[in-house]
Amino acid sequence: MKVLDYILERVSRGKVHMTLIDPEKQPPRAAASLAEMACDAGTDAIMVGGSTGVTQDAMDATVTAVKASGTVPVILFPAGASSLSRHADALYYMSLLNSRSTQMIVGEQRKAVHAVKGWGLETIPMAYLIVEPGMRAGEIGKADPIPRGRPDEAVEWALTAQFMGMRLVYLEAGSGAPEPAPPAMVRAVRDAIQIPLIVGGGIRTPAAASALVRAGADILVTGTIVEQTKDAARLREIVAAVKKG
Ligand code: 1GP
């Protein structure tokens, strides 16, 4: 089964949780333990990536370790063409639509084509939209972040993505953001588009997770909470809040 079909099937049955693991934050063996913990907690997929210069070797080592200890698909979430791995199950072929840099919209994507084609890696077209504050992802991506009080702007970007054929839309407040994307923005986007909506960045509590899924997010992504606390109970509570919808 293709990973996109797996995601769409899960989304059709309920809310979905994904865990982000950044290869820069810990060695591969520790990443494997995090993946195991996340799978035990009920996460539906592991995303591997980070905002800053992860080398292909680091990606390969982490993806291989995570695949060996996890039980769910491993999807690349790369900052650019130099941080890919042939060992993943799929690659989010992301375009940072609200970047000021063509490199982040189509340039890195163009650089990646030969490796991706050669490896036969599944590509999942995804629009990546940075919402204030955006954190490192916003800086590295040279984004003009969507203001938190402008759900209408988020709707315009998300519809642009859908009309261009993207299969997923990701509203990203940035890893470690003080607060996630506003639920009112999530609701406005959910009401406007027909494709699944991913929300990530700054989700640390079951209450925040509940508010976002109730606002209409189909998929929630958490990273920092697992990496920093390694708290399996906290992660289980967040996944449970997501699944409860
Ligand atoms: C970042 O949305 C993800 O791309 C995860 O963010 O690390 O804040 O959970 P956190």
CSV table of C-alpha atoms and ligand atoms in Angstrom, one decimal:
chain,number,residue,atom,x,y,z
A,1,MET,CA,0.0,0.0,0.0
A,2,LYS,CA,1.3,3.5,-0.9
A,3,VAL,CA,1.9,5.7,2.1
A,4,LEU,CA,-0.4,8.4,0.8
A,5,ASP,CA,-3.2,5.7,0.6
A,6,TYR,CA,-2.4,4.7,4.1
A,7,ILE,CA,-2.7,8.3,5.3
A,8,LEU,CA,-5.9,8.9,3.4
A,9,GLU,CA,-7.4,5.7,4.8
A,10,ARG,CA,-6.5,6.6,8.3
A,11,VAL,CA,-7.9,10.1,7.9
A,12,SER,CA,-11.2,8.7,6.5
A,13,ARG,CA,-11.5,6.7,9.8
A,14,GLY,CA,-10.6,9.3,12.3
A,15,LYS,CA,-7.9,11.7,13.5
A,16,VAL,CA,-4.3,11.0,12.9
A,17,HIS,CA,-1.1,11.6,14.9
A,18,MET,CA,2.4,11.8,13.5
A,19,THR,CA,5.7,12.1,15.4
A,20,LEU,CA,8.5,14.2,14.1
A,21,ILE,CA,12.1,13.1,14.8
A,22,ASP,CA,14.9,15.5,14.0
A,23,PRO,CA,18.2,13.6,13.2
A,24,GLU,CA,20.2,16.5,14.6
A,25,LYS,CA,18.7,16.3,18.1
A,26,GLN,CA,19.9,12.8,19.0
A,27,PRO,CA,22.0,9.9,17.7
A,28,PRO,CA,20.3,7.2,15.7
A,29,ARG,CA,20.0,4.8,18.5
A,30,ALA,CA,18.2,7.3,20.7
A,31,ALA,CA,16.0,8.2,17.7
A,32,ALA,CA,15.1,4.5,17.4
A,33,SER,CA,14.0,4.5,21.1
A,34,LEU,CA,11.8,7.6,20.5
A,35,ALA,CA,10.2,5.9,17.5
A,36,GLU,CA,9.5,2.8,19.6
A,37,MET,CA,7.9,4.9,22.3
A,38,ALA,CA,5.8,6.8,19.8
A,39,CYS,CA,4.6,3.6,18.1
A,40,ASP,CA,3.6,2.2,21.6
A,41,ALA,CA,1.7,5.4,22.2
A,42,GLY,CA,-0.3,4.9,19.1
A,43,THR,CA,1.3,7.3,16.6
A,44,ASP,CA,0.3,6.6,13.0
A,45,ALA,CA,3.6,7.6,11.2
A,46,ILE,CA,7.1,8.9,11.9
A,47,MET,CA,8.3,11.9,10.1
A,48,VAL,CA,12.1,12.4,9.9
A,49,GLY,CA,13.6,15.8,9.3
A,50,GLY,CA,14.8,19.1,10.6
A,51,SER,CA,15.1,22.7,9.6
A,52,THR,CA,18.9,22.9,9.4
A,53,GLY,CA,21.5,21.1,7.4
A,54,VAL,CA,20.9,17.4,8.1
A,55,THR,CA,23.3,15.5,5.9
A,56,GLN,CA,22.3,12.5,3.9
A,57,ASP,CA,24.4,10.3,6.0
A,58,ALA,CA,22.7,11.5,9.2
A,59,MET,CA,19.3,11.0,7.5
A,60,ASP,CA,20.2,7.5,6.3
A,61,ALA,CA,21.4,6.5,9.8
A,62,THR,CA,18.3,7.8,11.6
A,63,VAL,CA,15.8,6.6,9.0
A,64,THR,CA,17.4,3.1,9.1
A,65,ALA,CA,17.3,3.0,12.9
A,66,VAL,CA,13.8,4.3,13.2
A,67,LYS,CA,12.5,1.8,10.6
A,68,ALA,CA,14.1,-1.1,12.4
A,69,SER,CA,12.4,-0.3,15.7
A,70,GLY,CA,9.1,1.3,14.6
A,71,THR,CA,6.0,-0.3,13.2
A,72,VAL,CA,4.5,2.6,11.2
A,73,PRO,CA,5.6,4.3,7.9
A,74,VAL,CA,8.6,6.5,7.9
A,75,ILE,CA,8.2,9.7,5.9
A,76,LEU,CA,10.9,12.2,5.1
A,77,PHE,CA,10.2,15.8,6.0
A,78,PRO,CA,13.3,17.4,4.6
A,79,ALA,CA,14.7,21.0,4.7
A,80,GLY,CA,16.2,20.5,1.3
A,81,ALA,CA,17.6,18.3,-1.4
A,82,SER,CA,20.7,17.4,0.4
A,83,SER,CA,18.9,15.7,3.4
A,84,LEU,CA,17.1,12.8,1.8
A,85,SER,CA,17.3,9.0,2.3
A,86,ARG,CA,16.5,6.2,0.0
A,87,HIS,CA,15.5,4.1,3.1
A,88,ALA,CA,12.4,6.0,3.9
A,89,ASP,CA,8.9,4.7,2.9
A,90,ALA,CA,7.9,8.0,1.3
A,91,LEU,CA,8.9,11.7,0.9
A,92,TYR,CA,6.8,14.7,1.5
A,93,TYR,CA,7.4,16.6,-1.7
A,94,MET,CA,6.9,19.9,0.0
A,95,SER,CA,6.7,23.4,-1.4
A,96,LEU,CA,6.9,26.3,1.1
A,97,LEU,CA,4.3,28.3,-0.8
A,98,ASN,CA,4.6,31.5,1.4
A,99,SER,CA,8.4,31.7,1.1
A,100,ARG,CA,10.1,34.7,-0.5
A,101,SER,CA,12.6,32.4,-2.0
A,102,THR,CA,12.0,30.4,-5.2
A,103,GLN,CA,14.6,28.0,-3.8
A,104,MET,CA,12.1,26.9,-1.1
A,105,ILE,CA,9.1,26.9,-3.4
A,106,VAL,CA,10.6,24.8,-6.4
A,107,GLY,CA,14.4,25.0,-6.3
A,108,GLU,CA,15.3,22.4,-3.8
A,109,GLN,CA,12.6,20.2,-5.3
A,110,ARG,CA,14.2,20.4,-8.7
A,111,LYS,CA,17.6,19.5,-7.2
A,112,ALA,CA,16.1,16.3,-5.7
A,113,VAL,CA,14.5,14.8,-8.8
A,114,HIS,CA,17.3,12.5,-9.9
A,115,ALA,CA,17.9,10.9,-6.5
A,116,VAL,CA,14.2,10.5,-5.9
A,117,LYS,CA,13.6,9.0,-9.4
A,118,GLY,CA,16.6,6.7,-9.1
A,119,TRP,CA,15.5,5.4,-5.7
A,120,GLY,CA,11.9,5.0,-6.8
A,121,LEU,CA,10.8,6.9,-3.6
A,122,GLU,CA,7.1,7.6,-3.2
A,123,THR,CA,6.5,11.3,-3.3
A,124,ILE,CA,3.5,12.9,-1.5
A,125,PRO,CA,2.8,16.5,-2.8
A,126,MET,CA,2.3,18.7,0.2
A,127,ALA,CA,1.9,22.5,0.6
A,128,TYR,CA,3.9,23.7,3.6
A,129,LEU,CA,2.5,27.0,5.0
A,130,ILE,CA,4.3,28.9,7.8
A,131,VAL,CA,2.1,30.6,10.4
A,132,GLU,CA,3.5,33.1,12.9
A,133,PRO,CA,5.8,32.8,14.7
A,134,GLY,CA,7.3,30.2,12.3
A,135,MET,CA,10.5,29.7,14.4
A,136,ARG,CA,13.5,28.2,12.7
A,137,ALA,CA,11.4,26.8,9.8
A,138,GLY,CA,10.2,30.3,9.0
A,139,GLU,CA,13.7,31.8,9.1
A,140,ILE,CA,15.4,29.1,7.1
A,141,GLY,CA,12.5,29.0,4.7
A,142,LYS,CA,12.6,32.8,4.2
A,143,ALA,CA,8.8,32.8,4.9
A,144,ASP,CA,6.4,35.6,5.0
A,145,PRO,CA,4.5,34.0,7.8
A,146,ILE,CA,0.7,34.1,7.8
A,147,PRO,CA,-0.3,36.5,10.6
A,148,ARG,CA,-2.1,34.7,13.5
A,149,GLY,CA,-5.1,37.0,13.1
A,150,ARG,CA,-5.5,36.4,9.4
A,151,PRO,CA,-7.4,33.1,8.8
A,152,ASP,CA,-8.4,34.5,5.4
A,153,GLU,CA,-4.8,34.5,4.3
A,154,ALA,CA,-4.4,30.9,5.4
A,155,VAL,CA,-7.5,30.0,3.4
A,156,GLU,CA,-6.2,31.6,0.3
A,157,TRP,CA,-2.9,29.7,0.5
A,158,ALA,CA,-4.6,26.4,1.3
A,159,LEU,CA,-7.0,26.8,-1.6
A,160,THR,CA,-4.0,27.7,-3.8
A,161,ALA,CA,-2.4,24.4,-2.8
A,162,GLN,CA,-5.6,22.4,-3.4
A,163,PHE,CA,-6.1,24.0,-6.9
A,164,MET,CA,-2.5,23.2,-7.8
A,165,GLY,CA,-3.0,19.6,-7.0
A,166,MET,CA,-1.3,19.2,-3.6
A,167,ARG,CA,-2.6,16.2,-1.7
A,168,LEU,CA,-2.0,17.6,1.8
A,169,VAL,CA,-1.8,21.1,3.5
A,170,TYR,CA,0.4,21.6,6.5
A,171,LEU,CA,-0.1,24.7,8.8
A,172,GLU,CA,3.2,25.1,10.6
A,173,ALA,CA,3.7,27.4,13.6
A,174,GLY,CA,7.3,26.2,13.9
A,175,SER,CA,8.9,23.6,16.1
A,176,GLY,CA,9.0,24.8,19.7
A,177,ALA,CA,6.5,27.6,19.0
A,178,PRO,CA,5.0,29.1,22.2
A,179,GLU,CA,1.6,28.3,20.8
A,180,PRO,CA,0.3,26.3,17.9
A,181,ALA,CA,-1.6,27.7,14.9
A,182,PRO,CA,-4.9,29.3,16.2
A,183,PRO,CA,-7.9,27.0,16.2
A,184,ALA,CA,-9.9,29.7,14.4
A,185,MET,CA,-7.5,29.6,11.5
A,186,VAL,CA,-7.6,25.8,11.4
A,187,ARG,CA,-11.4,25.9,11.3
A,188,ALA,CA,-11.4,28.4,8.5
A,189,VAL,CA,-9.0,26.3,6.4
A,190,ARG,CA,-10.8,23.1,7.2
A,191,ASP,CA,-14.1,24.6,6.0
A,192,ALA,CA,-12.6,25.8,2.8
A,193,ILE,CA,-10.6,22.8,1.5
A,194,GLN,CA,-11.3,19.2,0.6
A,195,ILE,CA,-7.9,17.7,1.2
A,196,PRO,CA,-6.5,16.7,4.6
A,197,LEU,CA,-5.1,19.4,6.9
A,198,ILE,CA,-2.0,18.8,8.9
A,199,VAL,CA,-1.2,21.1,11.9
A,200,GLY,CA,2.1,21.2,13.8
A,201,GLY,CA,4.4,23.3,15.9
A,202,GLY,CA,4.0,24.1,19.5
A,203,ILE,CA,1.6,21.3,20.5
A,204,ARG,CA,2.5,20.2,24.0
A,205,THR,CA,-0.7,19.4,25.9
A,206,PRO,CA,-3.7,17.2,25.4
A,207,ALA,CA,-5.9,20.3,25.7
A,208,ALA,CA,-4.1,22.1,22.8
A,209,ALA,CA,-4.3,18.9,20.7
A,210,SER,CA,-8.1,18.6,21.4
A,211,ALA,CA,-8.7,22.2,20.5
A,212,LEU,CA,-7.0,21.7,17.1
A,213,VAL,CA,-8.7,18.5,16.1
A,214,ARG,CA,-12.0,19.9,17.2
A,215,ALA,CA,-11.3,22.9,15.0
A,216,GLY,CA,-10.9,20.4,12.1
A,217,ALA,CA,-7.3,19.4,11.9
A,218,ASP,CA,-7.1,15.9,10.4
A,219,ILE,CA,-3.5,15.2,11.3
A,220,LEU,CA,-1.5,16.6,14.3
A,221,VAL,CA,2.3,16.5,14.4
A,222,THR,CA,4.4,16.6,17.6
A,223,GLY,CA,8.1,16.6,17.8
A,224,THR,CA,9.6,18.6,20.7
A,225,ILE,CA,7.4,17.0,23.4
A,226,VAL,CA,8.9,13.6,22.8
A,227,GLU,CA,12.4,14.7,22.1
A,228,GLN,CA,12.7,16.9,25.2
A,229,THR,CA,10.8,15.0,27.8
A,230,LYS,CA,11.0,11.4,26.6
A,231,ASP,CA,7.8,11.2,28.6
A,232,ALA,CA,5.8,8.2,27.2
A,233,ALA,CA,2.8,9.0,29.4
A,234,ARG,CA,2.5,12.5,28.1
A,235,LEU,CA,2.8,11.4,24.6
A,236,ARG,CA,0.1,8.7,25.1
A,237,GLU,CA,-2.2,11.4,26.6
A,238,ILE,CA,-1.6,13.6,23.5
A,239,VAL,CA,-2.2,10.8,21.1
A,240,ALA,CA,-5.3,9.8,23.0
A,241,ALA,CA,-6.6,13.4,22.8
A,242,VAL,CA,-6.0,13.4,19.0
A,243,LYS,CA,-7.8,10.1,18.6
A,244,LYS,CA,-10.8,11.1,20.7
A,245,GLY,CA,-11.3,14.0,18.2
B,1,1GP,C1,7.7,21.0,13.4
B,1,1GP,O1,5.4,20.9,13.5
B,1,1GP,C2,6.5,20.2,13.9
B,1,1GP,O2,7.8,20.9,12.1
B,1,1GP,C3,6.6,19.8,15.3
B,1,1GP,O3,6.7,20.9,16.2
B,1,1GP,O4,8.5,20.3,17.8
B,1,1GP,O5,6.8,22.1,18.4
B,1,1GP,O6,6.2,19.7,18.3
B,1,1GP,P1,7.1,20.8,17.7
